[in-house]
Short mmCIF file of N, CA and C in Angstrom, two decimals:
data_model
loop_
_atom_site.label_atom_id
_atom_site.label_comp_id
_atom_site.label_asym_id
_atom_site.label_seq_id
_atom_site.Cartn_x
_atom_site.Cartn_y
_atom_site.Cartn_z
N MET A 1 103.25 93.66 82.91
CA MET A 1 102.40 94.72 82.69
C MET A 1 102.80 95.89 81.90
N ARG A 2 102.26 96.21 81.04
CA ARG A 2 102.52 97.55 79.95
C ARG A 2 101.69 98.73 80.30
N TYR A 3 102.00 99.81 80.48
CA TYR A 3 101.36 100.97 80.55
C TYR A 3 101.34 101.78 79.39
N TRP A 4 100.47 102.69 79.30
CA TRP A 4 100.41 103.45 77.93
C TRP A 4 101.54 104.25 77.68
N LYS A 5 102.42 104.57 78.81
CA LYS A 5 103.37 105.41 79.05
C LYS A 5 104.57 104.74 78.12
N ASP A 6 104.66 103.36 78.36
CA ASP A 6 105.63 102.57 77.48
C ASP A 6 105.64 102.80 76.01
N CYS A 7 104.27 102.82 75.47
CA CYS A 7 103.99 102.88 74.08
C CYS A 7 104.47 104.33 73.67
N TRP A 8 104.35 105.35 74.49
CA TRP A 8 104.69 106.80 73.97
C TRP A 8 106.17 107.25 74.45
N GLY A 9 106.82 106.25 75.17
CA GLY A 9 108.28 106.71 75.60
C GLY A 9 107.90 107.77 76.72
N VAL A 10 106.96 107.91 77.36
CA VAL A 10 106.95 108.80 78.54
C VAL A 10 107.45 108.28 79.93
N ASN A 11 108.20 109.00 80.42
CA ASN A 11 108.93 108.45 81.79
C ASN A 11 108.34 109.13 82.89
N SER A 12 108.45 108.35 83.93
CA SER A 12 107.70 108.98 85.40
C SER A 12 108.96 109.22 86.22
N MET A 13 108.94 110.19 87.03
CA MET A 13 110.02 110.75 88.01
C MET A 13 109.93 110.05 89.23
N TYR A 14 110.92 109.30 89.68
CA TYR A 14 110.91 108.68 90.95
C TYR A 14 112.11 109.61 91.77
N TYR A 15 111.62 109.34 93.22
CA TYR A 15 112.70 109.89 94.10
C TYR A 15 112.97 108.70 95.05
N ALA A 16 114.27 108.55 95.13
CA ALA A 16 114.79 107.32 95.83
C ALA A 16 115.78 107.69 97.01
N ARG A 17 115.74 107.03 98.05
CA ARG A 17 116.69 107.34 99.01
C ARG A 17 117.53 105.98 99.33
N VAL A 18 118.66 106.03 99.26
CA VAL A 18 119.59 104.98 99.67
C VAL A 18 120.34 104.93 100.70
N PHE A 19 120.12 103.89 101.90
CA PHE A 19 120.69 104.28 103.12
C PHE A 19 122.03 103.25 103.29
N ILE A 20 123.09 103.60 103.33
CA ILE A 20 124.13 102.92 103.34
C ILE A 20 124.83 102.84 104.81
N THR A 21 124.95 101.67 105.44
CA THR A 21 125.34 101.53 106.48
C THR A 21 126.52 100.33 106.90
N LEU A 22 127.40 100.73 107.92
CA LEU A 22 128.62 99.84 107.73
C LEU A 22 127.91 98.48 108.55
N LYS A 23 128.42 97.26 108.13
CA LYS A 23 128.13 96.06 108.74
C LYS A 23 128.12 96.02 110.12
N LYS A 24 127.52 95.21 110.85
CA LYS A 24 127.60 95.35 112.26
C LYS A 24 128.93 94.86 112.83
N SER A 25 129.64 94.07 112.20
CA SER A 25 130.84 93.50 112.58
C SER A 25 131.92 94.52 112.43
N ILE A 26 131.58 95.57 111.57
CA ILE A 26 132.86 96.35 111.41
C ILE A 26 132.85 97.49 112.15
N ALA A 27 133.99 97.92 112.70
CA ALA A 27 134.21 98.80 113.92
C ALA A 27 133.77 100.36 113.17
N ASP A 28 133.18 101.12 113.94
CA ASP A 28 132.80 102.59 113.39
C ASP A 28 133.42 103.73 114.34
N PRO A 29 134.71 103.99 114.09
CA PRO A 29 135.17 105.09 114.83
C PRO A 29 134.74 106.34 114.82
N GLN A 30 134.01 106.91 113.73
CA GLN A 30 133.44 108.05 113.54
C GLN A 30 132.11 108.06 114.36
N GLY A 31 131.35 106.89 114.29
CA GLY A 31 130.27 106.70 115.23
C GLY A 31 130.51 106.78 116.66
N ASN A 32 131.66 106.17 117.16
CA ASN A 32 132.21 106.16 118.45
C ASN A 32 132.51 107.67 118.94
N ALA A 33 133.04 108.33 118.06
CA ALA A 33 133.46 109.86 118.46
C ALA A 33 132.32 110.68 118.63
N ILE A 34 131.30 110.28 117.73
CA ILE A 34 129.99 111.13 118.03
C ILE A 34 129.37 110.67 119.36
N LYS A 35 129.38 109.55 119.75
CA LYS A 35 128.86 108.96 120.85
C LYS A 35 129.55 109.38 122.04
N GLU A 36 131.00 109.56 122.22
CA GLU A 36 131.60 110.26 123.24
C GLU A 36 131.41 111.80 123.48
N ALA A 37 131.13 112.42 121.97
CA ALA A 37 130.89 113.81 122.27
C ALA A 37 129.42 113.95 122.74
N LEU A 38 128.64 113.23 122.44
CA LEU A 38 127.19 113.46 122.98
C LEU A 38 127.14 113.08 124.55
N LEU A 39 127.82 112.12 124.93
CA LEU A 39 127.98 111.65 126.51
C LEU A 39 128.66 112.74 127.12
N SER A 40 129.63 113.46 126.58
CA SER A 40 130.28 114.78 127.16
C SER A 40 129.33 115.98 127.38
N MET A 41 128.33 115.92 126.34
CA MET A 41 127.39 117.04 126.52
C MET A 41 126.31 116.41 127.20
N LYS A 42 126.26 115.44 128.36
CA LYS A 42 125.31 114.98 129.19
C LYS A 42 124.07 114.63 128.62
N TYR A 43 124.02 113.94 127.12
CA TYR A 43 122.94 113.07 126.80
C TYR A 43 123.25 111.64 127.38
N ASP A 44 122.91 111.49 128.47
CA ASP A 44 123.35 110.20 129.06
C ASP A 44 122.63 109.03 128.44
N GLY A 45 121.50 109.17 127.71
CA GLY A 45 120.51 108.02 127.31
C GLY A 45 121.53 107.54 125.89
N VAL A 46 122.46 107.96 125.47
CA VAL A 46 122.97 107.53 124.21
C VAL A 46 123.59 106.23 124.44
N GLU A 47 123.21 105.16 123.84
CA GLU A 47 123.86 103.80 124.15
C GLU A 47 124.68 103.41 123.01
N ASP A 48 124.27 103.84 121.69
CA ASP A 48 125.16 103.54 120.55
C ASP A 48 124.89 104.48 119.31
N VAL A 49 125.91 104.79 118.66
CA VAL A 49 125.85 105.50 117.43
C VAL A 49 126.63 105.08 116.35
N ARG A 50 125.75 104.81 115.22
CA ARG A 50 126.45 104.43 114.04
C ARG A 50 126.40 105.43 112.75
N MET A 51 127.41 105.67 112.14
CA MET A 51 127.44 106.56 111.05
C MET A 51 127.31 105.88 109.72
N GLY A 52 126.52 106.51 108.85
CA GLY A 52 126.12 105.97 107.45
C GLY A 52 125.90 107.03 106.48
N LYS A 53 125.63 106.66 105.15
CA LYS A 53 125.60 107.57 104.16
C LYS A 53 124.25 107.46 103.71
N LEU A 54 123.63 108.66 103.42
CA LEU A 54 122.48 108.74 102.62
C LEU A 54 122.63 109.32 101.13
N ILE A 55 122.06 108.66 100.25
CA ILE A 55 122.10 109.04 99.00
C ILE A 55 120.78 109.38 98.40
N GLU A 56 120.45 110.44 97.84
CA GLU A 56 119.17 110.65 97.49
C GLU A 56 119.30 110.88 95.83
N LEU A 57 118.57 110.20 95.14
CA LEU A 57 118.51 110.20 93.71
C LEU A 57 117.19 110.56 93.03
N LYS A 58 117.39 111.28 91.99
CA LYS A 58 116.10 111.79 91.04
C LYS A 58 116.25 110.68 90.07
N LEU A 59 115.18 109.87 89.57
CA LEU A 59 115.46 109.02 88.74
C LEU A 59 114.05 109.05 87.55
N GLU A 60 114.75 109.09 86.35
CA GLU A 60 113.54 108.98 85.33
C GLU A 60 113.57 107.82 84.64
N ASN A 61 112.30 107.14 84.92
CA ASN A 61 112.12 105.65 84.23
C ASN A 61 110.89 105.43 83.85
N PRO A 62 110.77 104.46 82.85
CA PRO A 62 109.37 104.25 82.34
C PRO A 62 108.46 103.65 83.52
N THR A 63 108.98 102.62 84.26
CA THR A 63 108.22 101.89 85.35
C THR A 63 108.84 102.14 86.62
N ARG A 64 108.18 101.79 87.60
CA ARG A 64 108.60 101.79 89.01
C ARG A 64 109.69 100.54 89.24
N GLU A 65 109.27 99.37 88.39
CA GLU A 65 109.91 98.25 88.47
C GLU A 65 111.36 98.24 87.78
N GLU A 66 111.42 99.12 86.66
CA GLU A 66 112.64 99.47 86.12
C GLU A 66 113.69 100.28 86.77
N ALA A 67 113.00 101.41 87.51
CA ALA A 67 113.71 102.19 88.32
C ALA A 67 114.34 101.42 89.57
N GLU A 68 113.71 100.43 90.18
CA GLU A 68 114.01 99.57 91.25
C GLU A 68 115.35 98.86 90.70
N GLU A 69 114.86 98.07 89.75
CA GLU A 69 115.94 97.11 89.29
C GLU A 69 117.31 98.05 88.93
N ASN A 70 117.32 99.08 88.15
CA ASN A 70 118.41 99.99 88.09
C ASN A 70 119.04 100.43 89.37
N LEU A 71 118.31 100.75 90.33
CA LEU A 71 118.70 101.34 91.69
C LEU A 71 119.46 100.28 92.54
N LYS A 72 118.97 98.96 92.44
CA LYS A 72 119.59 97.96 92.99
C LYS A 72 120.97 97.64 92.36
N ASP A 73 121.16 97.75 91.02
CA ASP A 73 122.18 97.55 90.30
C ASP A 73 123.35 98.63 90.65
N MET A 74 122.93 99.79 90.63
CA MET A 74 123.61 101.03 90.97
C MET A 74 124.37 100.84 92.43
N CYS A 75 123.40 100.26 93.52
CA CYS A 75 124.02 100.16 94.83
C CYS A 75 125.14 98.88 94.73
N GLU A 76 124.72 98.00 94.15
CA GLU A 76 126.02 96.83 94.16
C GLU A 76 127.15 97.12 93.24
N LYS A 77 127.04 97.89 92.30
CA LYS A 77 128.04 98.23 91.42
C LYS A 77 128.97 99.60 91.90
N LEU A 78 128.37 100.56 92.40
CA LEU A 78 128.99 101.78 92.67
C LEU A 78 128.61 102.49 94.15
N LEU A 79 127.54 102.38 94.44
CA LEU A 79 127.16 103.18 95.86
C LEU A 79 127.64 102.52 97.01
N ALA A 80 127.41 101.22 97.03
CA ALA A 80 127.84 100.61 98.49
C ALA A 80 129.04 99.59 98.21
N ASN A 81 129.84 99.66 99.07
CA ASN A 81 131.08 98.63 99.05
C ASN A 81 130.50 97.37 99.78
N THR A 82 129.80 96.40 98.98
CA THR A 82 128.91 95.47 99.75
C THR A 82 130.05 94.22 100.65
N VAL A 83 131.32 94.74 100.63
CA VAL A 83 132.13 93.94 101.46
C VAL A 83 131.91 94.08 102.96
N ILE A 84 131.81 95.50 102.92
CA ILE A 84 131.85 96.15 104.47
C ILE A 84 130.69 96.84 104.72
N GLU A 85 129.76 97.20 103.81
CA GLU A 85 128.56 97.88 103.89
C GLU A 85 127.34 97.21 103.49
N ASP A 86 126.07 97.38 104.45
CA ASP A 86 124.72 97.14 103.91
C ASP A 86 124.10 98.33 103.27
N TYR A 87 123.07 97.82 102.51
CA TYR A 87 122.41 99.07 101.94
C TYR A 87 120.73 98.65 101.93
N SER A 88 120.03 99.86 101.89
CA SER A 88 118.58 99.63 101.70
C SER A 88 118.16 100.87 101.02
N TYR A 89 117.03 100.77 100.38
CA TYR A 89 116.57 102.01 99.90
C TYR A 89 114.91 102.15 99.83
N GLU A 90 114.39 103.24 99.55
CA GLU A 90 113.14 103.33 99.22
C GLU A 90 112.73 104.27 98.17
N ILE A 91 111.63 103.90 97.32
CA ILE A 91 111.40 104.66 96.22
C ILE A 91 110.22 105.39 96.17
N LEU A 92 109.91 106.67 95.98
CA LEU A 92 108.72 107.26 95.79
C LEU A 92 108.38 107.90 94.49
N GLU A 93 107.13 107.89 94.19
CA GLU A 93 106.91 108.29 92.75
C GLU A 93 106.46 109.92 93.01
N VAL A 94 107.24 110.72 92.09
CA VAL A 94 106.57 112.27 92.33
C VAL A 94 106.10 112.70 90.96
N MET B 1 101.60 112.99 131.08
CA MET B 1 101.60 111.58 131.12
C MET B 1 102.51 110.92 131.73
N ARG B 2 102.23 110.07 132.80
CA ARG B 2 103.30 109.45 133.66
C ARG B 2 103.09 107.98 133.67
N TYR B 3 104.04 107.16 133.12
CA TYR B 3 103.88 105.67 133.07
C TYR B 3 104.58 104.87 134.28
N TRP B 4 104.17 103.78 134.74
CA TRP B 4 104.76 103.30 135.87
C TRP B 4 106.17 103.08 135.77
N LYS B 5 106.66 103.26 134.37
CA LYS B 5 108.04 103.01 134.11
C LYS B 5 108.83 104.19 134.94
N ASP B 6 108.21 105.43 134.76
CA ASP B 6 108.75 106.49 135.58
C ASP B 6 109.03 106.31 137.10
N CYS B 7 108.13 105.78 137.66
CA CYS B 7 108.21 105.61 138.93
C CYS B 7 109.37 104.66 139.48
N TRP B 8 109.65 103.68 138.67
CA TRP B 8 110.61 102.80 138.80
C TRP B 8 111.94 102.98 138.21
N GLY B 9 111.85 104.04 137.61
CA GLY B 9 113.31 104.49 136.71
C GLY B 9 113.60 103.46 135.77
N VAL B 10 112.60 102.83 135.22
CA VAL B 10 112.92 101.76 133.89
C VAL B 10 112.78 102.53 132.53
N ASN B 11 113.84 102.49 132.09
CA ASN B 11 113.85 103.18 130.67
C ASN B 11 113.39 102.33 129.37
N SER B 12 112.95 102.93 128.46
CA SER B 12 112.77 102.01 127.14
C SER B 12 113.95 102.37 126.11
N MET B 13 113.94 101.50 125.39
CA MET B 13 115.18 101.53 124.17
C MET B 13 114.46 102.06 122.88
N TYR B 14 115.15 103.19 122.53
CA TYR B 14 114.58 103.55 121.22
C TYR B 14 115.70 103.67 120.06
N TYR B 15 115.21 103.37 119.05
CA TYR B 15 116.11 103.36 117.78
C TYR B 15 115.84 104.43 116.81
N ALA B 16 116.77 105.53 116.85
CA ALA B 16 116.46 106.51 115.97
C ALA B 16 117.27 106.62 114.77
N ARG B 17 116.91 107.26 113.43
CA ARG B 17 117.61 107.52 112.33
C ARG B 17 117.40 108.77 112.10
N VAL B 18 118.62 109.63 111.86
CA VAL B 18 118.71 110.90 111.57
C VAL B 18 119.26 110.96 110.27
N PHE B 19 118.36 111.87 109.36
CA PHE B 19 118.96 112.14 107.88
C PHE B 19 119.41 113.57 107.91
N ILE B 20 120.65 113.86 107.49
CA ILE B 20 121.19 115.05 107.29
C ILE B 20 121.40 115.15 105.81
N THR B 21 120.85 116.49 105.27
CA THR B 21 121.12 116.41 103.77
C THR B 21 121.52 118.22 103.66
N LEU B 22 122.31 118.29 102.72
CA LEU B 22 122.76 119.61 102.29
C LEU B 22 121.54 120.44 101.84
N LYS B 23 121.26 121.71 102.45
CA LYS B 23 120.09 122.55 101.80
C LYS B 23 120.17 122.71 100.27
N LYS B 24 119.10 123.18 99.76
CA LYS B 24 118.94 122.84 98.37
C LYS B 24 119.81 123.87 97.56
N SER B 25 119.94 124.95 98.24
CA SER B 25 120.96 125.93 97.68
C SER B 25 122.49 125.76 97.82
N ILE B 26 122.73 124.70 98.60
CA ILE B 26 124.35 124.61 98.63
C ILE B 26 124.52 123.53 97.60
N ALA B 27 125.87 123.93 96.82
CA ALA B 27 126.42 122.98 95.92
C ALA B 27 126.78 121.84 96.51
N ASP B 28 126.58 120.61 95.72
CA ASP B 28 126.98 119.27 96.24
C ASP B 28 127.91 118.61 95.30
N PRO B 29 129.40 119.04 95.30
CA PRO B 29 130.26 118.44 94.35
C PRO B 29 130.30 116.99 94.39
N GLN B 30 130.17 116.35 95.70
CA GLN B 30 130.17 114.67 95.96
C GLN B 30 128.96 113.99 95.12
N GLY B 31 127.85 114.73 95.31
CA GLY B 31 126.64 114.12 94.55
C GLY B 31 126.99 114.24 93.01
N ASN B 32 127.41 115.36 92.63
CA ASN B 32 127.68 115.53 91.12
C ASN B 32 128.64 114.70 90.63
N ALA B 33 129.61 114.17 91.43
CA ALA B 33 130.58 113.22 91.03
C ALA B 33 129.98 111.91 90.85
N ILE B 34 129.10 111.56 91.76
CA ILE B 34 128.38 110.19 91.68
C ILE B 34 127.52 110.12 90.46
N LYS B 35 126.77 111.31 90.28
CA LYS B 35 125.88 111.30 89.13
C LYS B 35 126.77 111.09 87.75
N GLU B 36 127.80 111.84 87.72
CA GLU B 36 128.52 111.66 86.55
C GLU B 36 129.07 110.20 86.30
N ALA B 37 129.53 109.68 87.39
CA ALA B 37 129.93 108.15 87.44
C ALA B 37 128.78 107.33 87.09
N LEU B 38 127.58 107.59 87.41
CA LEU B 38 126.35 106.69 87.09
C LEU B 38 126.13 106.95 85.58
N LEU B 39 126.12 108.26 85.03
CA LEU B 39 125.98 108.33 83.61
C LEU B 39 126.91 107.80 82.79
N SER B 40 128.01 107.66 83.28
CA SER B 40 129.15 106.96 82.43
C SER B 40 128.89 105.71 82.52
N MET B 41 128.30 104.94 83.51
CA MET B 41 127.89 103.60 83.41
C MET B 41 126.67 103.20 82.72
N LYS B 42 126.21 104.40 82.09
CA LYS B 42 125.06 104.17 81.24
C LYS B 42 123.56 103.79 82.02
N TYR B 43 123.56 104.63 83.16
CA TYR B 43 122.37 104.57 83.79
C TYR B 43 121.82 105.99 83.41
N ASP B 44 121.10 106.06 82.36
CA ASP B 44 120.58 107.39 81.73
C ASP B 44 119.50 107.96 82.47
N GLY B 45 118.86 107.20 83.32
CA GLY B 45 117.70 107.78 84.16
C GLY B 45 118.03 108.63 85.01
N VAL B 46 119.35 108.77 85.52
CA VAL B 46 119.49 109.56 86.75
C VAL B 46 119.63 111.23 86.38
N GLU B 47 118.65 111.72 87.06
CA GLU B 47 118.72 113.12 86.70
C GLU B 47 119.37 113.96 87.88
N ASP B 48 119.48 113.41 89.17
CA ASP B 48 120.06 114.46 89.95
C ASP B 48 120.56 113.37 91.21
N VAL B 49 121.73 113.63 91.68
CA VAL B 49 122.07 112.93 93.06
C VAL B 49 122.60 113.92 94.08
N ARG B 50 122.11 113.72 95.34
CA ARG B 50 122.62 114.50 96.48
C ARG B 50 123.10 113.54 97.58
N MET B 51 124.11 114.00 98.12
CA MET B 51 124.73 113.11 99.20
C MET B 51 124.50 113.69 100.56
N GLY B 52 124.20 112.89 101.41
CA GLY B 52 123.75 113.28 102.58
C GLY B 52 124.45 112.25 103.70
N LYS B 53 124.07 112.54 105.07
CA LYS B 53 124.53 111.54 106.06
C LYS B 53 123.34 110.86 106.82
N LEU B 54 123.76 109.75 107.18
CA LEU B 54 122.77 108.93 108.05
C LEU B 54 123.38 108.57 109.32
N ILE B 55 122.65 109.06 110.52
CA ILE B 55 123.15 108.54 111.81
C ILE B 55 122.19 107.74 112.54
N GLU B 56 122.70 106.54 112.78
CA GLU B 56 121.67 105.73 113.55
C GLU B 56 121.88 105.94 115.37
N LEU B 57 121.12 106.01 115.98
CA LEU B 57 121.42 106.05 117.33
C LEU B 57 120.39 105.20 118.14
N LYS B 58 121.12 104.49 119.32
CA LYS B 58 120.21 103.83 120.28
C LYS B 58 120.05 104.55 121.37
N LEU B 59 119.01 104.83 121.87
CA LEU B 59 118.65 105.86 123.01
C LEU B 59 117.95 105.24 124.08
N GLU B 60 118.63 105.27 125.33
CA GLU B 60 117.73 104.87 126.40
C GLU B 60 117.05 105.87 127.12
N ASN B 61 115.61 106.18 127.18
CA ASN B 61 115.07 107.19 127.83
C ASN B 61 113.69 106.49 128.38
N PRO B 62 113.21 107.49 129.33
CA PRO B 62 111.92 106.87 130.06
C PRO B 62 110.88 107.08 129.04
N THR B 63 110.66 108.00 128.27
CA THR B 63 109.42 108.15 127.28
C THR B 63 110.00 108.40 126.08
N ARG B 64 109.16 108.18 125.05
CA ARG B 64 109.34 108.63 123.58
C ARG B 64 109.46 110.06 123.57
N GLU B 65 108.65 110.88 124.20
CA GLU B 65 108.72 112.31 124.14
C GLU B 65 110.12 112.79 124.39
N GLU B 66 110.54 112.16 125.75
CA GLU B 66 111.89 112.61 126.05
C GLU B 66 113.01 112.29 125.12
N ALA B 67 112.85 110.99 124.62
CA ALA B 67 113.97 110.71 123.59
C ALA B 67 113.68 111.71 122.36
N GLU B 68 112.55 112.03 121.98
CA GLU B 68 112.54 112.93 120.83
C GLU B 68 113.14 114.13 120.87
N GLU B 69 112.82 114.95 122.17
CA GLU B 69 113.26 116.37 122.64
C GLU B 69 114.91 116.27 122.60
N ASN B 70 115.34 115.13 123.28
CA ASN B 70 116.85 114.96 123.57
C ASN B 70 117.49 114.96 121.80
N LEU B 71 116.71 114.18 121.18
CA LEU B 71 117.34 113.89 119.76
C LEU B 71 117.20 115.16 119.19
N LYS B 72 116.30 115.94 119.21
CA LYS B 72 116.17 117.33 118.33
C LYS B 72 117.18 118.34 118.84
N ASP B 73 117.56 118.12 120.14
CA ASP B 73 118.57 119.02 120.71
C ASP B 73 119.85 118.74 120.22
N MET B 74 120.09 117.31 120.17
CA MET B 74 121.43 116.69 119.45
C MET B 74 121.62 117.21 118.25
N CYS B 75 120.57 117.00 117.46
CA CYS B 75 120.77 117.52 116.01
C CYS B 75 121.16 119.07 115.98
N GLU B 76 120.28 119.94 116.56
CA GLU B 76 120.79 121.38 116.71
C GLU B 76 122.12 121.65 116.99
N LYS B 77 122.49 120.90 118.22
CA LYS B 77 123.86 121.40 118.61
C LYS B 77 124.85 120.75 118.14
N LEU B 78 124.84 119.47 117.80
CA LEU B 78 125.94 118.81 117.33
C LEU B 78 125.99 117.89 115.90
N LEU B 79 124.89 117.18 115.67
CA LEU B 79 124.76 116.51 114.64
C LEU B 79 124.62 117.04 113.16
N ALA B 80 124.00 118.11 113.30
CA ALA B 80 123.71 118.83 111.84
C ALA B 80 124.28 120.33 112.04
N ASN B 81 124.91 120.71 110.95
CA ASN B 81 125.20 122.10 110.76
C ASN B 81 124.16 122.99 110.32
N THR B 82 123.32 123.60 110.98
CA THR B 82 122.07 123.96 110.50
C THR B 82 122.17 125.43 109.55
N VAL B 83 123.42 125.80 109.28
CA VAL B 83 123.59 126.93 108.37
C VAL B 83 123.59 126.21 107.13
N ILE B 84 124.00 125.21 107.02
CA ILE B 84 124.00 124.60 105.46
C ILE B 84 123.37 123.17 105.27
N GLU B 85 123.00 122.79 106.41
CA GLU B 85 122.12 121.37 106.41
C GLU B 85 120.68 121.50 106.89
N ASP B 86 119.89 120.63 106.39
CA ASP B 86 118.45 120.24 107.00
C ASP B 86 118.69 118.97 107.56
N TYR B 87 117.84 118.77 108.51
CA TYR B 87 117.87 117.36 109.25
C TYR B 87 116.25 117.01 109.43
N SER B 88 116.13 115.68 109.34
CA SER B 88 114.94 115.03 109.75
C SER B 88 115.22 113.83 110.52
N TYR B 89 114.36 113.16 111.22
CA TYR B 89 114.49 111.89 111.97
C TYR B 89 113.44 111.30 112.09
N GLU B 90 113.54 109.94 112.62
CA GLU B 90 112.49 109.13 112.78
C GLU B 90 112.95 108.18 113.95
N ILE B 91 111.75 107.73 114.93
CA ILE B 91 112.16 107.11 116.06
C ILE B 91 111.23 106.02 116.31
N LEU B 92 112.01 104.78 116.67
CA LEU B 92 111.21 103.59 116.86
C LEU B 92 111.28 103.05 118.09
N GLU B 93 110.51 102.39 118.65
CA GLU B 93 110.59 101.69 120.14
C GLU B 93 110.98 100.50 119.68
N VAL B 94 112.07 99.93 120.32
CA VAL B 94 112.49 98.33 120.32
C VAL B 94 112.42 97.66 121.48
#
């Protein structure tokens, strides 16, 4: 599907959030430290804490599909270390 | 509102995600470094990158309201540095 935007080279702005988390099998000492701190502050309900990264991006692309494709590529190549980390993302048009 | 769970001391499990981001007025050199790296990899659409933290928690609480109240408290007191950081969260029952 082509939009009139393509013809005129007008790009849309997208706001993307990438969530990077350690894989379940990887130990997370930082998360454990936070858990212990919370328990020592009497938040007894805390069962588990995992620490991850949040990357917010502003992307200028002609279409949402292209933005998503680029974003996935960036995650694989730079943002996430896929040996030990999982990633997910969400994209909003702004 | 009281549920039968309260009477029997049965707790529900909640999964919470806390998003911690630097306030807009605070410089983010880590985000800038990622942006420069992406631009050098020919992702020309990247306009801005901000780096934040993602904290995933498993909480055992009698009610969703209590879980949320506790979580907000944790953010204010430990998880976020509210002088330079903003936080938001979402809670799912599992």
